Amino acid sequence: MLKLIQNATVYAPEFLGKKDILIAGEKIVAIEDTIDVSTLFSEVIDFKGKILTPGLIDQHVHITGAGGKHGFGSMTPEIMLSEFIACGTTTVVGLLGTDGSARSIKTLYAKAKSLESEGISAYILTSYFGLDAVTFTQSIQDDMIFIDKVVGCKVAISDERSSYPEAIDLLRELKQVRVGGLIAGKKGILHIHLGALSSRMDVLLELVQKYEFPIEHISPTHVGRTLPLFEQAIEFAKLGGMIDITSGGTKYTDPYKSVLYALEKGVSIDKMTFSSDGNAGIGIVNEQGVTIGFKKAPIHLNLKQVVLLVQEGKLPIEQAFKLITTNPAKNLALKHKGSIKVGFDADFCAFTNDLQLTDVIARGKQMMKDGNIIVYGNFETKN
């Protein structure tokens, strides 16, 4: 099936100008100034007056739900397809949180496969907060090799709910991630949840500076939780690491302001990403400090923070959108994702000139049209 996108102003995310894009099935097969429509196309999509970017990537989202620290009733439900489409997310990485008991790694895999069957792309991280790894095969390395969706492993540090791992503990997990990735043809990352304890990122800097472990396999997240933590994250990024700023969780300032601060300190925009930590459980607290209810952490703030970078921070579109397109794709080594190039997956977001999302295409299929979601998940009620 052929589709032709016409007249779009393309940010790939680098600025390409006005282009036509030919899609065959799920792939981009041509990008030209003009593509002759005399050929028989099944569909022509005219994006005249619209900005076109790659589909957005969220590399840290609780697709099967999270929460639970206030009891079973505080556990959040699964995310539905339309929630991702509504904010332009066409690729997700699902993971477990604190809970590796009531939440199942097998259910996580099944949800990723379900989202793929509904039209977007989904990957997962094996394990959870603890060092007592929760895996499919009893081995992180074997999960990397034999489970197609697994692109890395999760663990927590500097958090009262973590296993308080030392450098040698993390090195053992990093070895499994890296060797498993080498065998499976994956990059392999150890995705590290950072809490608010005063140890911050000390052990990660030790891994790089003392043990000389390749920094590209170490993927810290929630680095904007406190200013002292973010200062260490800046040091980590200057050593060549990729740092992940959470758009919807605990933060010392607006995430887009953290990016601007890091840029002022000499960090390359190519060394930062946004992720949502979406669908985690958040307690609703009254004026007396009593928890009176629960809500889901939002998944739409990645895009909002990028738009603020453009509108408030005056960052060019081609720079700001790297945080949720090319950079997470590079961090995870997701082939054919994060850019508008021939041979890449046909994932797109279309915007008005003031960056209001109007259209979403995932793997060649239009999911949102003129601001209206037109494809829903199998068990969703359509509007």
Short mmCIF file of C-alpha atoms in Angstrom, two decimals:
data_model
loop_
_atom_site.label_atom_id
_atom_site.label_comp_id
_atom_site.label_asym_id
_atom_site.label_seq_id
_atom_site.Cartn_x
_atom_site.Cartn_y
_atom_site.Cartn_z
CA MET A 1 0.00 0.00 0.00
CA LEU A 2 1.40 3.38 -1.05
CA LYS A 3 0.80 6.73 0.62
CA LEU A 4 2.07 10.13 -0.42
CA ILE A 5 2.58 12.99 2.01
CA GLN A 6 2.69 16.29 0.14
CA ASN A 7 3.79 19.84 0.91
CA ALA A 8 5.01 19.30 4.48
CA THR A 9 7.67 21.51 6.04
CA VAL A 10 9.93 18.73 7.28
CA TYR A 11 12.11 18.65 10.39
CA ALA A 12 13.79 15.25 10.28
CA PRO A 13 14.47 16.59 13.01
CA GLU A 14 17.10 18.59 11.04
CA PHE A 15 15.41 21.13 8.80
CA LEU A 16 14.80 19.75 5.30
CA GLY A 17 12.33 22.35 4.06
CA LYS A 18 9.23 21.62 2.03
CA LYS A 19 9.20 17.99 0.91
CA ASP A 20 7.02 15.18 -0.41
CA ILE A 21 7.40 11.79 1.27
CA LEU A 22 6.46 8.44 -0.23
CA ILE A 23 5.46 5.61 2.13
CA ALA A 24 5.28 1.94 1.14
CA GLY A 25 3.64 -0.14 3.85
CA GLU A 26 5.38 0.86 7.10
CA LYS A 27 8.52 2.39 5.57
CA ILE A 28 9.68 5.67 4.03
CA VAL A 29 10.86 4.92 0.50
CA ALA A 30 11.42 8.39 -0.97
CA ILE A 31 11.85 12.00 0.15
CA GLU A 32 11.91 14.58 -2.65
CA ASP A 33 11.04 18.20 -3.31
CA THR A 34 8.19 16.94 -5.48
CA ILE A 35 6.98 13.40 -6.13
CA ASP A 36 4.85 12.94 -9.25
CA VAL A 37 1.28 12.03 -8.26
CA SER A 38 0.53 10.60 -11.70
CA THR A 39 1.59 7.26 -10.22
CA LEU A 40 -1.34 5.39 -8.66
CA PHE A 41 -1.28 6.09 -4.93
CA SER A 42 -3.84 4.61 -2.58
CA GLU A 43 -3.86 7.79 -0.51
CA VAL A 44 -2.53 11.34 -0.78
CA ILE A 45 -2.16 13.34 2.46
CA ASP A 46 -1.72 17.08 1.96
CA PHE A 47 0.14 18.68 4.87
CA LYS A 48 0.41 22.11 3.28
CA GLY A 49 1.03 24.72 5.96
CA LYS A 50 2.01 22.06 8.52
CA ILE A 51 5.28 21.13 10.19
CA LEU A 52 6.23 17.45 10.03
CA THR A 53 8.54 15.77 12.57
CA PRO A 54 9.41 12.17 13.36
CA GLY A 55 6.96 10.33 15.61
CA LEU A 56 7.81 10.84 19.26
CA ILE A 57 9.61 8.30 21.47
CA ASP A 58 8.92 7.83 25.19
CA GLN A 59 11.68 5.66 26.64
CA HIS A 60 10.30 5.34 30.18
CA VAL A 61 6.58 4.67 30.62
CA HIS A 62 4.59 2.25 32.76
CA ILE A 63 2.44 0.67 30.07
CA THR A 64 1.00 -1.98 32.43
CA GLY A 65 0.53 0.44 35.31
CA ALA A 66 2.55 1.19 38.41
CA GLY A 67 2.00 2.67 41.84
CA GLY A 68 0.88 0.60 44.80
CA LYS A 69 2.75 2.30 47.63
CA HIS A 70 -0.61 3.13 49.22
CA GLY A 71 -1.95 -0.40 48.85
CA PHE A 72 -3.51 -2.40 46.05
CA GLY A 73 -6.11 0.29 45.40
CA SER A 74 -3.38 2.75 44.41
CA MET A 75 -2.12 0.59 41.50
CA THR A 76 -2.72 2.29 38.16
CA PRO A 77 -4.31 0.48 35.18
CA GLU A 78 -2.79 -0.19 31.77
CA ILE A 79 -2.37 2.62 29.25
CA MET A 80 -4.66 2.57 26.23
CA LEU A 81 -3.49 3.19 22.67
CA SER A 82 -5.36 6.48 22.24
CA GLU A 83 -3.48 8.02 25.19
CA PHE A 84 -0.26 7.68 23.23
CA ILE A 85 -1.76 8.87 19.97
CA ALA A 86 -3.16 11.98 21.68
CA CYS A 87 0.37 13.20 22.49
CA GLY A 88 2.13 12.04 19.32
CA THR A 89 3.95 9.08 20.88
CA THR A 90 4.51 6.38 18.27
CA THR A 91 7.27 4.40 20.04
CA VAL A 92 7.33 3.44 23.73
CA VAL A 93 9.59 1.57 26.11
CA GLY A 94 7.63 -0.12 28.90
CA LEU A 95 9.09 -1.06 32.26
CA LEU A 96 8.25 -2.11 35.78
CA GLY A 97 8.69 0.19 38.78
CA THR A 98 9.18 -0.50 42.47
CA ASP A 99 6.93 -3.53 42.30
CA GLY A 100 8.36 -6.72 40.82
CA SER A 101 5.84 -8.95 42.59
CA ALA A 102 2.27 -7.87 41.79
CA ARG A 103 3.47 -6.61 38.41
CA SER A 104 4.63 -9.26 35.96
CA ILE A 105 7.42 -9.02 33.40
CA LYS A 106 5.40 -11.41 31.22
CA THR A 107 2.38 -9.10 31.34
CA LEU A 108 4.70 -6.23 30.38
CA TYR A 109 5.82 -8.17 27.32
CA ALA A 110 2.23 -9.03 26.40
CA LYS A 111 1.19 -5.38 26.65
CA ALA A 112 4.07 -4.33 24.38
CA LYS A 113 2.97 -6.92 21.81
CA SER A 114 -0.62 -5.72 22.15
CA LEU A 115 0.34 -2.09 21.49
CA GLU A 116 2.29 -3.21 18.44
CA SER A 117 -0.70 -5.13 17.11
CA GLU A 118 -2.76 -1.94 17.54
CA GLY A 119 -0.31 0.08 15.46
CA ILE A 120 2.55 1.69 17.42
CA SER A 121 6.02 0.33 18.26
CA ALA A 122 6.84 -0.96 21.74
CA TYR A 123 9.89 -2.33 23.54
CA ILE A 124 10.56 -3.24 27.16
CA LEU A 125 13.24 -3.28 29.86
CA THR A 126 13.66 -6.44 31.88
CA SER A 127 13.68 -6.50 35.73
CA TYR A 128 12.63 -3.68 38.09
CA PHE A 129 14.06 -1.64 41.02
CA GLY A 130 15.82 -4.49 42.79
CA LEU A 131 19.05 -6.46 42.34
CA ASP A 132 17.00 -9.66 42.70
CA ALA A 133 16.33 -9.41 38.99
CA VAL A 134 12.86 -10.23 37.67
CA THR A 135 13.43 -11.87 34.29
CA PHE A 136 11.94 -14.28 31.76
CA THR A 137 14.87 -16.68 31.65
CA GLN A 138 16.45 -16.35 35.12
CA SER A 139 19.23 -14.31 33.49
CA ILE A 140 19.44 -10.70 32.32
CA GLN A 141 21.90 -11.78 29.64
CA ASP A 142 19.59 -14.49 28.33
CA ASP A 143 16.65 -12.05 28.32
CA MET A 144 18.74 -9.73 26.13
CA ILE A 145 19.53 -12.59 23.76
CA PHE A 146 16.28 -14.53 23.53
CA ILE A 147 13.46 -12.03 24.24
CA ASP A 148 12.94 -9.90 21.15
CA LYS A 149 11.38 -6.90 22.90
CA VAL A 150 14.02 -6.54 25.63
CA VAL A 151 16.45 -3.68 24.89
CA GLY A 152 17.96 -3.35 28.36
CA CYS A 153 17.52 -3.78 32.10
CA LYS A 154 16.22 -1.53 34.86
CA VAL A 155 17.58 -1.05 38.39
CA ALA A 156 17.30 1.67 41.06
CA ILE A 157 19.95 3.52 43.07
CA SER A 158 19.94 6.33 45.65
CA ASP A 159 16.39 5.47 46.65
CA GLU A 160 15.08 4.13 49.95
CA ARG A 161 13.17 1.49 47.97
CA SER A 162 16.27 0.32 46.09
CA SER A 163 18.66 -2.54 46.93
CA TYR A 164 21.45 -0.02 47.67
CA PRO A 165 23.70 -1.51 44.98
CA GLU A 166 27.43 -0.89 44.98
CA ALA A 167 29.61 -0.49 41.90
CA ILE A 168 30.42 -4.20 41.71
CA ASP A 169 26.70 -5.08 41.73
CA LEU A 170 26.00 -2.73 38.83
CA LEU A 171 29.05 -3.97 36.94
CA ARG A 172 27.69 -7.51 37.07
CA GLU A 173 24.38 -6.34 35.60
CA LEU A 174 26.12 -4.17 33.03
CA LYS A 175 28.20 -7.16 31.93
CA GLN A 176 25.05 -9.18 31.30
CA VAL A 177 23.36 -6.33 29.42
CA ARG A 178 26.39 -5.66 27.26
CA VAL A 179 27.33 -9.27 26.45
CA GLY A 180 23.70 -10.19 25.83
CA GLY A 181 23.40 -7.20 23.53
CA LEU A 182 26.53 -8.15 21.62
CA ILE A 183 25.19 -11.63 20.95
CA ALA A 184 21.67 -10.46 20.07
CA GLY A 185 22.74 -7.52 17.91
CA LYS A 186 21.34 -4.99 20.38
CA LYS A 187 23.12 -2.11 22.09
CA GLY A 188 21.96 -2.94 25.61
CA ILE A 189 21.55 -0.35 28.37
CA LEU A 190 21.25 -0.44 32.13
CA HIS A 191 18.45 2.05 32.74
CA ILE A 192 18.95 3.44 36.22
CA HIS A 193 16.21 5.00 38.35
CA LEU A 194 17.65 7.78 40.51
CA GLY A 195 16.06 8.59 43.84
CA ALA A 196 16.57 11.57 46.12
CA LEU A 197 19.18 10.16 48.54
CA SER A 198 22.41 12.10 49.02
CA SER A 199 24.46 9.40 47.23
CA ARG A 200 22.93 10.69 44.00
CA MET A 201 25.00 9.49 40.97
CA ASP A 202 28.26 8.80 42.81
CA VAL A 203 28.32 5.11 41.92
CA LEU A 204 27.67 5.82 38.22
CA LEU A 205 30.60 8.21 38.04
CA GLU A 206 32.68 5.54 39.78
CA LEU A 207 31.73 3.00 37.11
CA VAL A 208 32.99 5.33 34.39
CA GLN A 209 35.99 6.97 36.03
CA LYS A 210 37.38 4.15 38.18
CA TYR A 211 36.28 1.01 36.35
CA GLU A 212 36.27 2.58 32.86
CA PHE A 213 33.00 0.91 31.87
CA PRO A 214 31.71 2.24 28.50
CA ILE A 215 29.42 5.09 29.43
CA GLU A 216 27.02 4.61 26.52
CA HIS A 217 25.55 1.51 28.21
CA ILE A 218 24.68 3.44 31.41
CA SER A 219 21.34 5.24 31.15
CA PRO A 220 20.38 7.34 34.20
CA THR A 221 16.84 8.71 34.46
CA HIS A 222 15.01 11.19 36.74
CA VAL A 223 18.20 13.30 36.73
CA GLY A 224 16.20 16.51 37.25
CA ARG A 225 14.81 15.41 40.61
CA THR A 226 17.02 17.86 42.58
CA LEU A 227 19.50 20.54 41.58
CA PRO A 228 22.52 18.80 43.21
CA LEU A 229 21.61 15.61 41.33
CA PHE A 230 21.30 17.54 38.09
CA GLU A 231 24.72 19.11 38.61
CA GLN A 232 26.15 15.58 38.75
CA ALA A 233 24.15 14.65 35.67
CA ILE A 234 25.79 17.54 33.82
CA GLU A 235 29.19 16.10 34.78
CA PHE A 236 28.05 12.66 33.53
CA ALA A 237 26.89 14.14 30.21
CA LYS A 238 30.19 15.95 29.72
CA LEU A 239 31.91 12.57 30.10
CA GLY A 240 29.87 11.40 27.10
CA GLY A 241 26.79 9.91 28.79
CA MET A 242 23.14 10.40 27.86
CA ILE A 243 20.98 11.86 30.65
CA ASP A 244 17.21 11.47 30.85
CA ILE A 245 15.06 14.25 32.31
CA THR A 246 11.61 13.23 33.51
CA SER A 247 8.87 15.51 32.22
CA GLY A 248 6.06 14.40 34.51
CA GLY A 249 7.62 13.27 37.80
CA THR A 250 9.45 14.86 40.72
CA LYS A 251 11.61 17.77 39.57
CA TYR A 252 13.40 20.78 41.04
CA THR A 253 12.26 23.06 38.20
CA ASP A 254 10.44 22.91 34.88
CA PRO A 255 12.18 20.24 32.80
CA TYR A 256 12.68 22.55 29.83
CA LYS A 257 14.52 24.97 32.14
CA SER A 258 16.84 22.13 33.18
CA VAL A 259 17.71 21.61 29.52
CA LEU A 260 18.45 25.30 29.04
CA TYR A 261 20.61 25.29 32.18
CA ALA A 262 22.57 22.26 30.97
CA LEU A 263 23.13 23.92 27.60
CA GLU A 264 24.51 26.99 29.39
CA LYS A 265 26.90 24.70 31.28
CA GLY A 266 28.24 23.26 28.03
CA VAL A 267 26.21 20.05 27.66
CA SER A 268 25.37 19.12 24.07
CA ILE A 269 21.69 18.86 23.19
CA ASP A 270 22.64 15.45 21.75
CA LYS A 271 23.30 14.15 25.29
CA MET A 272 19.83 14.75 26.74
CA THR A 273 16.41 13.13 26.47
CA PHE A 274 12.94 13.60 27.92
CA SER A 275 10.78 10.71 29.13
CA SER A 276 7.44 10.87 30.89
CA ASP A 277 7.55 8.26 33.67
CA GLY A 278 3.91 8.18 32.63
CA ASN A 279 1.19 6.13 34.30
CA ALA A 280 2.97 5.91 37.64
CA GLY A 281 0.66 6.31 40.63
CA ILE A 282 0.47 9.72 42.30
CA GLY A 283 -1.31 10.36 45.58
CA ILE A 284 -3.70 13.30 45.84
CA VAL A 285 -3.08 15.05 49.16
CA ASN A 286 -5.36 17.55 50.91
CA GLU A 287 -4.31 20.63 52.89
CA GLN A 288 -3.81 18.51 56.00
CA GLY A 289 -1.36 16.24 54.21
CA VAL A 290 -3.78 13.34 54.06
CA THR A 291 -3.94 11.21 50.91
CA ILE A 292 -7.50 11.43 49.66
CA GLY A 293 -7.21 9.80 46.25
CA PHE A 294 -4.96 8.80 43.40
CA LYS A 295 -4.20 9.81 39.84
CA LYS A 296 -2.02 8.61 37.00
CA ALA A 297 1.21 10.44 36.15
CA PRO A 298 0.68 12.18 32.78
CA ILE A 299 2.22 10.86 29.59
CA HIS A 300 1.77 13.99 27.45
CA LEU A 301 4.34 16.31 29.03
CA ASN A 302 7.32 15.30 26.86
CA LEU A 303 5.79 17.17 23.94
CA LYS A 304 4.68 20.07 26.13
CA GLN A 305 8.22 20.59 27.46
CA VAL A 306 9.70 20.48 23.95
CA VAL A 307 7.18 23.08 22.79
CA LEU A 308 8.15 25.27 25.76
CA LEU A 309 11.80 24.93 24.74
CA VAL A 310 10.89 26.37 21.36
CA GLN A 311 8.43 29.01 22.49
CA GLU A 312 9.93 30.12 25.81
CA GLY A 313 13.54 28.98 25.50
CA LYS A 314 13.88 30.08 21.87
CA LEU A 315 15.54 26.79 20.93
CA PRO A 316 15.21 25.90 17.24
CA ILE A 317 12.71 23.15 16.41
CA GLU A 318 15.44 20.97 14.95
CA GLN A 319 17.30 21.08 18.26
CA ALA A 320 14.39 20.80 20.71
CA PHE A 321 12.76 17.81 19.01
CA LYS A 322 15.96 15.76 19.28
CA LEU A 323 15.06 15.21 22.95
CA ILE A 324 12.09 13.02 22.01
CA THR A 325 13.14 11.66 18.61
CA THR A 326 16.76 11.05 17.58
CA ASN A 327 18.29 11.11 21.06
CA PRO A 328 16.20 8.35 22.67
CA ALA A 329 16.51 6.33 19.46
CA LYS A 330 20.30 6.66 19.74
CA ASN A 331 20.30 5.88 23.47
CA LEU A 332 18.43 2.62 22.86
CA ALA A 333 19.89 1.94 19.39
CA LEU A 334 16.39 1.60 17.94
CA LYS A 335 16.97 0.92 14.29
CA HIS A 336 14.91 2.92 11.81
CA LYS A 337 13.39 5.12 14.53
CA GLY A 338 13.64 8.77 15.52
CA SER A 339 14.38 10.34 12.11
CA ILE A 340 12.69 11.00 8.79
CA LYS A 341 14.96 9.13 6.38
CA VAL A 342 14.57 6.71 3.51
CA GLY A 343 14.39 3.19 4.93
CA PHE A 344 13.16 4.36 8.33
CA ASP A 345 9.75 3.57 9.80
CA ALA A 346 6.98 5.87 8.63
CA ASP A 347 6.31 7.49 12.03
CA PHE A 348 5.28 11.15 11.86
CA CYS A 349 3.71 13.98 13.82
CA ALA A 350 2.20 16.97 12.02
CA PHE A 351 1.79 20.35 13.71
CA THR A 352 0.46 23.81 13.03
CA ASN A 353 3.06 26.57 12.88
CA ASP A 354 2.52 27.23 16.60
CA LEU A 355 3.21 23.53 17.32
CA GLN A 356 -0.32 22.31 17.98
CA LEU A 357 -0.46 18.59 17.19
CA THR A 358 -2.90 17.84 14.37
CA ASP A 359 -1.95 14.50 12.81
CA VAL A 360 -0.15 11.30 13.82
CA ILE A 361 1.05 8.51 11.54
CA ALA A 362 2.51 5.35 13.07
CA ARG A 363 4.17 2.69 10.92
CA GLY A 364 2.52 4.14 7.86
CA LYS A 365 -1.03 4.26 9.26
CA GLN A 366 -2.76 7.52 10.08
CA MET A 367 -3.92 7.45 13.71
CA MET A 368 -4.89 11.11 14.23
CA LYS A 369 -6.33 13.38 11.55
CA ASP A 370 -6.95 17.11 11.89
CA GLY A 371 -6.76 16.88 15.67
CA ASN A 372 -9.10 13.89 15.97
CA ILE A 373 -7.98 10.39 16.95
CA ILE A 374 -9.23 7.99 14.27
CA VAL A 375 -7.67 4.72 15.50
CA TYR A 376 -8.37 3.36 18.98
CA GLY A 377 -7.23 0.32 20.90
CA ASN A 378 -9.21 -2.89 20.67
CA PHE A 379 -10.98 -2.40 24.01
CA GLU A 380 -11.48 1.35 23.92
CA THR A 381 -14.78 3.17 23.53
CA LYS A 382 -14.53 5.39 20.47
CA ASN A 383 -15.76 8.97 20.77
#
